[in-house]
């Protein structure tokens, strides 16, 4: 692509809590769609570069949604008087079953993709349903959005209704390999990610077969871990010989720097150590954790422990695809944890929650989420004119953006250097 520069008011976080504020600066995108740097004055060597002036909009790195369910798009806002296990059986499984119908999948996935494309999100890890054909429809649609996405065909061969469950472990493995052979390398922007739903949904045979597939194909993996006390107790019953829930995944080779586990609210100390040793990512999904009454993940502590963490919308446990809301919710639940816990654990600061949404989650995709040389040029322009006061400095505008900006305020978006709108 032809190199160019954007001019505007840039904000990003190089490390948790640190904030770069660069008013009226120039970010250069090179011929590979990578950031070449941010400059207060465009250097001589870039003279003649096309410059798009975004005026006084705020420009932030794109946000990574590390965990969401496209097949639950229609259910956003419904079923919020359930806890996880009943919510899955009464609401979620019947809805996901409908994605056996290709025309239905095309319609709903189209709506999901259009909404995802419009907001802060530039990269995402997405669950489809257990249906191979429907999953490929979602991948076709997402590839065309220009967003960078990992999409998973869900595996579930136990503890699910007959109409949704994969027949047995052999079928799950066969169908998954067929799906991988049909989708690996087929898309510019979308890649397959192995998706055992969670331990209760996968027999030991299926988990082992999927582990072998993961090694053979070198694919990343996404799943759920330690979301509710009832779920953790269920896993202990199902896997009495395992040291912990996380160790079940580890035994099958499902952890690693290319693995993302949603929730992780109830991690034990050995599980924290294991996730850290493997470099596994945590997808913190605060809206979902509130809605389904799962609990509050001690994210600030996990950050201090050096774990890899990003944010997820987790629809339809979560009720919105707006990653701006995920940032606010991460801050809210972190402060509630401070209030509720005797020992008053430090809570997240705004710049830390912003870090999780940008650089934290972006790291799952390689170099993404910062305006630094060599990072993917993912940029989101936010119009804060609706609430900006004359004389607001960039630090004040940042704080207001965190609490006030929603998807509708995103006025322009670039992913890997390509302008989407
Ligand atoms: N655990 C297993 N499946 C799901 C799901 O679809 N959503 C959430 N939030 N947790 C799960
Ligand atoms: Fe989920």
XYZ file of C-alpha atoms and ligand atoms in Angstrom:
433
model
C 0.000 0.000 0.000
C 1.027 3.622 -0.422
C 2.440 5.170 2.784
C 0.480 8.056 4.296
C 0.090 9.999 7.502
C -2.842 10.820 9.756
C -2.875 14.094 11.632
C -4.862 14.492 14.844
C -4.768 14.227 18.639
C -3.250 10.828 19.468
C -3.604 8.864 22.709
C -2.164 5.435 23.490
C -0.614 3.437 26.348
C 2.892 1.982 26.005
C 2.507 0.013 29.283
C -0.222 -0.462 31.904
C -0.998 2.915 33.412
C 1.321 4.987 31.199
C -0.369 7.372 28.793
C 1.067 8.985 25.652
C -0.758 12.231 24.800
C 0.275 13.735 21.474
C -1.900 16.650 20.344
C -1.667 17.751 16.712
C 0.744 14.956 15.823
C 1.356 12.901 12.680
C 1.233 9.090 12.644
C 2.886 7.545 9.616
C 1.619 4.296 8.095
C 4.230 2.482 5.979
C 3.783 0.402 2.818
C 3.156 -2.729 4.918
C 0.337 -1.233 6.970
C 2.622 -0.792 9.972
C 3.100 2.296 12.107
C 6.417 4.026 11.333
C 6.142 6.386 14.309
C 4.282 9.410 15.651
C 5.856 12.822 15.085
C 5.058 16.331 16.317
C 6.446 17.671 13.039
C 6.515 15.470 9.959
C 10.205 14.646 9.312
C 11.888 15.783 6.104
C 12.146 12.159 4.929
C 8.339 12.027 4.744
C 7.963 15.237 2.731
C 5.341 14.736 0.039
C 3.529 11.987 1.984
C -0.259 12.250 1.642
C -1.667 13.536 4.940
C -5.258 13.088 6.094
C -6.067 15.716 8.674
C -8.625 14.394 11.165
C -8.920 17.829 12.752
C -9.520 17.755 16.463
C -10.880 14.226 16.700
C -9.167 11.920 19.168
C -7.206 9.087 17.563
C -6.710 5.936 19.630
C -5.440 2.457 18.745
C -8.194 0.046 17.686
C -9.644 -2.044 20.511
C -9.397 -5.846 20.591
C -12.509 -7.737 21.685
C -10.924 -10.939 23.001
C -14.156 -12.830 23.555
C -17.616 -12.707 22.029
C -20.303 -15.005 20.563
C -21.694 -14.087 17.138
C -24.406 -16.767 17.413
C -25.801 -15.035 20.505
C -26.253 -11.689 18.728
C -30.058 -11.762 18.790
C -30.168 -12.559 22.496
C -28.396 -9.433 23.724
C -30.435 -8.105 26.650
C -32.436 -11.290 27.132
C -32.315 -13.946 29.829
C -30.669 -11.808 32.451
C -32.528 -13.430 35.316
C -30.502 -16.630 34.860
C -27.166 -17.838 36.104
C -24.709 -19.384 33.661
C -25.734 -23.047 33.498
C -29.503 -22.406 33.291
C -28.903 -19.528 30.895
C -26.986 -21.843 28.572
C -29.646 -24.573 28.524
C -32.781 -22.393 28.506
C -31.707 -19.572 26.226
C -28.342 -19.986 24.562
C -28.390 -23.554 23.248
C -31.842 -23.258 21.597
C -30.723 -20.023 19.929
C -27.397 -21.420 18.721
C -29.224 -24.443 17.271
C -30.869 -22.133 14.754
C -27.506 -21.574 13.067
C -27.908 -24.972 11.400
C -29.965 -22.946 8.918
C -27.607 -21.241 6.464
C -30.021 -18.469 5.489
C -30.647 -17.634 9.127
C -26.894 -17.653 9.837
C -26.243 -15.338 6.889
C -28.796 -12.822 8.097
C -27.819 -12.711 11.771
C -24.078 -12.901 11.159
C -24.413 -10.049 8.672
C -26.016 -7.881 11.336
C -23.398 -8.896 13.896
C -20.521 -8.072 11.541
C -21.976 -4.686 10.564
C -22.286 -3.642 14.200
C -18.808 -4.904 15.087
C -17.326 -3.001 12.165
C -18.887 0.295 13.239
C -17.470 0.553 16.787
C -14.036 0.708 18.470
C -13.184 -2.906 17.626
C -10.473 -3.563 15.049
C -9.640 -7.150 16.113
C -11.720 -9.866 17.731
C -11.857 -13.497 18.887
C -15.297 -14.847 18.077
C -17.283 -18.002 18.815
C -19.676 -19.108 16.076
C -21.806 -22.202 16.829
C -21.204 -25.940 16.578
C -22.152 -25.864 12.882
C -19.321 -26.040 10.356
C -21.277 -24.524 7.487
C -22.591 -21.641 9.580
C -19.109 -20.970 10.933
C -17.768 -20.672 7.388
C -20.578 -18.258 6.540
C -19.516 -16.100 9.497
C -15.891 -16.237 8.334
C -16.857 -15.211 4.784
C -18.798 -12.247 6.132
C -16.181 -11.137 8.657
C -13.356 -11.342 6.142
C -15.141 -8.753 4.025
C -15.406 -6.278 6.919
C -11.627 -5.740 6.973
C -11.529 -6.384 10.723
C -8.860 -8.883 11.841
C -10.679 -11.803 13.386
C -10.239 -15.280 14.786
C -13.401 -17.340 14.431
C -14.162 -20.669 16.092
C -16.458 -23.566 15.253
C -17.649 -24.568 18.709
C -16.953 -28.104 19.939
C -19.413 -29.720 22.346
C -19.895 -33.486 22.531
C -21.458 -33.801 25.999
C -23.818 -32.001 28.383
C -25.669 -30.346 25.542
C -29.055 -31.102 23.991
C -29.089 -33.714 21.228
C -30.054 -31.123 18.640
C -26.788 -29.247 19.189
C -24.299 -31.796 20.473
C -21.644 -33.303 18.247
C -22.341 -37.052 17.951
C -19.102 -38.165 19.621
C -15.443 -37.250 19.957
C -14.533 -38.852 16.628
C -17.138 -36.783 14.789
C -16.059 -33.604 16.608
C -12.454 -34.178 15.551
C -13.320 -35.093 11.959
C -15.653 -32.152 11.469
C -13.121 -29.771 13.018
C -10.314 -30.980 10.758
C -12.537 -30.613 7.730
C -13.378 -27.063 8.824
C -9.676 -26.251 9.315
C -8.772 -27.653 5.905
C -11.497 -25.518 4.353
C -10.604 -22.268 6.119
C -6.855 -22.180 6.920
C -5.190 -19.680 4.621
C -8.410 -19.002 2.727
C -8.979 -15.471 4.016
C -7.060 -12.238 4.153
C -8.436 -11.077 7.504
C -10.051 -14.076 9.179
C -8.437 -17.163 10.665
C -9.778 -20.264 12.403
C -9.302 -20.703 16.154
C -9.927 -24.005 17.944
C -12.959 -23.633 20.244
C -13.756 -26.353 22.787
C -16.719 -24.595 24.427
C -15.609 -25.347 28.003
C -14.604 -28.439 29.935
C -18.185 -29.520 30.788
C -19.006 -29.547 27.034
C -16.110 -31.742 25.914
C -15.465 -35.382 26.775
C -11.857 -36.242 27.688
C -11.664 -38.025 24.326
C -12.761 -34.901 22.462
C -10.377 -32.666 24.414
C -7.494 -35.004 23.668
C -8.373 -35.248 19.976
C -8.643 -31.455 19.748
C -5.258 -31.155 21.462
C -3.767 -33.394 18.773
C -5.433 -31.277 16.082
C -4.029 -28.143 17.693
C -0.494 -29.554 17.534
C -0.906 -30.816 13.977
C -2.401 -27.627 12.553
C -0.681 -25.098 14.823
C -3.944 -23.279 15.524
C -4.681 -20.944 18.437
C -7.416 -21.792 20.911
C -10.189 -20.024 22.842
C -12.433 -21.271 25.624
C -13.998 -20.431 28.990
C -12.346 -20.894 32.401
C -13.394 -20.378 36.030
C -16.507 -18.324 35.293
C -18.825 -19.337 38.165
C -18.461 -21.332 41.398
C -21.067 -23.877 40.190
C -19.166 -24.403 36.932
C -15.862 -24.850 38.800
C -17.499 -27.423 41.121
C -18.945 -29.230 38.093
C -15.502 -29.464 36.480
C -14.057 -30.827 39.723
C -16.721 -33.558 39.609
C -16.121 -34.302 35.929
C -12.338 -34.337 36.267
C -11.580 -35.546 39.817
C -7.986 -36.417 38.961
C -7.041 -33.009 37.632
C -5.251 -30.546 39.892
C -7.549 -27.753 38.698
C -9.863 -26.579 35.899
C -6.938 -24.899 34.119
C -4.870 -28.067 34.390
C -7.515 -29.936 32.353
C -6.858 -27.566 29.455
C -3.128 -27.741 30.033
C -3.085 -31.541 29.928
C -4.625 -31.340 26.446
C -2.126 -28.694 25.293
C -4.768 -25.958 25.274
C -2.759 -23.265 27.064
C -0.031 -21.057 25.591
C 0.556 -17.522 24.311
C -1.855 -18.362 21.470
C -4.653 -19.326 23.870
C -7.315 -17.046 25.305
C -9.500 -18.059 28.235
C -12.617 -16.031 28.994
C -13.477 -14.887 32.525
C -10.916 -16.485 34.915
C -12.795 -15.075 37.902
C -12.003 -17.902 40.322
C -8.400 -18.757 39.469
C -6.523 -20.457 42.307
C -2.894 -19.516 42.932
C -1.613 -22.608 41.070
C -3.867 -21.667 38.137
C -2.485 -18.125 38.095
C 1.036 -19.576 38.065
C 0.105 -21.993 35.270
C -1.503 -19.343 33.037
C 1.486 -17.095 33.616
C 3.990 -19.831 32.825
C 2.145 -20.610 29.585
C 1.625 -16.946 28.591
C -2.101 -17.632 28.189
C -4.368 -14.607 27.683
C -7.313 -13.795 29.926
C -10.383 -12.211 28.318
C -11.993 -10.132 31.066
C -15.720 -9.727 30.300
C -17.159 -7.512 33.049
C -20.622 -6.890 31.549
C -21.236 -10.611 31.192
C -19.896 -11.261 34.693
C -22.419 -8.766 36.087
C -25.379 -9.857 33.967
C -25.070 -13.580 34.603
C -24.046 -12.836 38.204
C -20.768 -14.708 37.813
C -18.588 -12.517 40.011
C -15.740 -10.007 39.783
C -12.376 -11.045 38.355
C -9.473 -9.506 40.318
C -7.991 -8.046 37.162
C -5.760 -5.466 38.796
C -4.091 -8.246 40.775
C -3.671 -10.355 37.638
C -2.048 -7.357 35.939
C 0.359 -7.005 38.851
C 1.138 -10.738 38.513
C 2.185 -10.108 34.914
C -0.579 -12.095 33.223
C -1.625 -11.289 29.650
C -5.072 -9.686 29.762
C -7.541 -8.106 27.355
C -11.233 -7.241 27.458
C -14.193 -9.008 25.883
C -17.832 -8.102 25.293
C -19.006 -11.747 25.589
C -22.407 -11.185 24.045
C -24.986 -12.304 24.967
C -23.813 -12.843 28.530
C -22.710 -9.284 27.836
C -25.452 -7.002 26.542
C -23.424 -4.854 24.145
C -20.732 -5.111 21.451
C -19.495 -1.634 22.405
C -15.923 -2.034 23.654
C -16.097 1.474 25.139
C -18.641 0.007 27.545
C -16.300 -2.902 28.323
C -13.665 -0.370 29.417
C -16.148 1.442 31.685
C -17.438 -1.828 33.119
C -13.898 -3.032 33.845
C -13.364 0.151 35.856
C -16.712 -0.138 37.658
C -16.340 -3.736 38.781
C -12.753 -3.129 39.836
C -13.889 -0.304 42.131
C -16.700 -2.456 43.512
C -14.163 -5.139 44.358
C -12.202 -2.521 46.314
C -15.338 -1.712 48.298
C -16.421 -5.311 48.845
C -13.102 -6.813 49.879
C -11.834 -6.338 53.387
C -8.234 -5.902 52.250
C -9.131 -3.079 49.789
C -7.197 -4.328 46.752
C -5.976 -1.530 44.457
C -8.449 -0.924 41.607
C -7.847 -0.246 37.923
C -7.124 3.288 36.747
C -8.679 4.583 33.510
C -5.354 4.344 31.687
C -5.034 0.698 32.781
C -8.484 -0.251 31.508
C -7.654 1.547 28.243
C -4.411 -0.453 28.121
C -6.369 -3.728 28.427
C -8.642 -2.753 25.523
C -5.769 -1.681 23.243
C -2.238 -2.999 23.884
C -3.316 -5.733 26.336
C -5.730 -7.506 24.004
C -3.838 -6.397 20.895
C -0.842 -8.505 21.928
C -2.882 -11.650 21.211
C -2.727 -10.653 17.531
C 1.033 -9.936 17.492
C 2.129 -6.298 17.476
C -1.130 -4.367 17.755
C -2.667 -1.775 20.054
C 0.018 0.944 20.172
C 1.199 3.717 17.871
C 4.790 2.543 17.927
C 7.152 1.576 15.103
C 6.439 -1.911 13.804
C 2.935 -2.119 15.257
C -0.073 -2.734 12.998
C -1.588 0.601 11.991
C -4.976 0.177 13.680
C -6.506 3.583 14.391
C -9.921 4.712 15.551
C -11.001 8.358 15.326
C -13.439 9.467 18.018
C -15.488 12.646 17.708
C -15.657 14.091 21.219
C -17.203 17.374 20.071
C -20.463 16.491 21.821
C -18.944 16.902 25.289
C -15.605 18.677 24.836
C -15.262 22.024 26.629
C -13.105 24.871 25.321
C -9.717 24.643 26.989
C -9.910 20.891 27.734
C -6.402 19.480 27.499
C -5.795 16.053 26.013
C -5.638 14.476 29.490
C -9.125 15.781 30.320
C -10.413 14.749 26.882
C -9.032 11.248 27.509
C -10.877 10.928 30.820
C -14.131 12.167 29.299
C -13.734 9.845 26.317
C -13.352 6.824 28.598
C -16.682 7.563 30.269
C -18.645 9.126 27.408
C -17.578 7.716 24.057
C -19.702 4.958 22.527
C -19.595 3.139 19.182
C -21.634 5.918 17.542
C -18.812 8.416 18.237
C -16.342 6.434 16.116
C -16.108 8.463 12.898
C -13.232 6.761 11.094
C -11.346 3.475 11.387
C -8.133 1.946 10.000
C -7.092 -1.684 10.347
C -3.546 -2.732 9.414
C -3.288 0.521 7.455
C -6.487 0.021 5.468
C -9.220 2.585 5.883
C -12.594 0.955 6.599
C -14.534 4.229 6.848
N -19.503 -21.084 29.164
C -19.774 -21.998 28.213
N -20.436 -21.460 27.191
C -20.586 -20.162 27.488
C -21.196 -19.073 26.790
O -21.731 -19.192 25.705
N -21.144 -17.875 27.424
C -20.553 -17.702 28.639
N -20.536 -16.487 29.183
N -19.991 -18.711 29.297
C -20.009 -19.923 28.735
Fe -18.430 -16.557 26.436
